[in-house]
Coordinates of C-alpha atoms in Angstrom, one line a residue:
X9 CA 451.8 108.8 66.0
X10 CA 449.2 107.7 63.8
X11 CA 448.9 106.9 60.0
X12 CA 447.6 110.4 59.8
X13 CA 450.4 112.3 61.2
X14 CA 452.4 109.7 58.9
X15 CA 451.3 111.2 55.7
X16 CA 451.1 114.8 56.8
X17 CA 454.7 114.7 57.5
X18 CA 455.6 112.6 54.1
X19 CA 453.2 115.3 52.2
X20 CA 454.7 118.6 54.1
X21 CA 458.3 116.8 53.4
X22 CA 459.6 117.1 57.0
X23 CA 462.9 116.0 57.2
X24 CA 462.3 115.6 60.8
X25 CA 458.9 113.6 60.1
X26 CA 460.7 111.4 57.7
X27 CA 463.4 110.5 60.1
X28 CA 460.3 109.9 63.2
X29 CA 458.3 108.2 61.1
X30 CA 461.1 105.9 59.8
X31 CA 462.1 105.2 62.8
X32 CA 458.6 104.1 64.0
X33 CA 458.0 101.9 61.0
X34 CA 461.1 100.3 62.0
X35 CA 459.9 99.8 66.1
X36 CA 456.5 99.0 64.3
X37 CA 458.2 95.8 62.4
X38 CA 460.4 94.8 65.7
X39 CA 456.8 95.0 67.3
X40 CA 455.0 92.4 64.7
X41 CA 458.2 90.1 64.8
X42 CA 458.2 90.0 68.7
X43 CA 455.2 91.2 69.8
X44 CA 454.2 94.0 72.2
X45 CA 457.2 93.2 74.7
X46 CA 459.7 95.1 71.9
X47 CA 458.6 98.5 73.7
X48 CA 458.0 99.8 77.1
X49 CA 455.7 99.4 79.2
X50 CA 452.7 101.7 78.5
X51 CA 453.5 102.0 75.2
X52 CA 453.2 98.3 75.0
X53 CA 450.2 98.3 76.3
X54 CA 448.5 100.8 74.5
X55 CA 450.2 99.5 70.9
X56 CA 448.5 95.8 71.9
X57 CA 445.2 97.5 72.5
X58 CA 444.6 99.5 69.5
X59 CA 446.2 97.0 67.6
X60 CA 444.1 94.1 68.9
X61 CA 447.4 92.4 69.9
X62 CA 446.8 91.9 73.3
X63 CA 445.0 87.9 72.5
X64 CA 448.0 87.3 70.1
X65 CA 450.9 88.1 72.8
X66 CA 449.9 87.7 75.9
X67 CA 451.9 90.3 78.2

């Protein structure tokens, strides 16, 4: 999900969208505190590319 997807959801006021997007932010704050290894696999990956992450925690 992107920040794009983040504020449609927040400006349609999706319950559903609230609750993902929530839950996101959360992983999203485990993922800065402990670096890429707080999700799985691919995800990790691909979260530590966009995000540049990749020199910061090495995987």
């Amino acid at each position: 999900m992107t920040v794009q997807d983040y504020a449609h959801f927040m400006q349609w006021g999706c319950a559903e969208g609230k609750r993902i997007a929530g839950a996101l932010l959360g992983r999203l704050k485990e993922i800065v505190q402990r670096g890429p290894r707080a999700m799985g696999g691919d995800l990790a990956a691909g979260s530590a590319a966009r995000h540049g992450a990749r020199q910061k925690w090495p995987m």
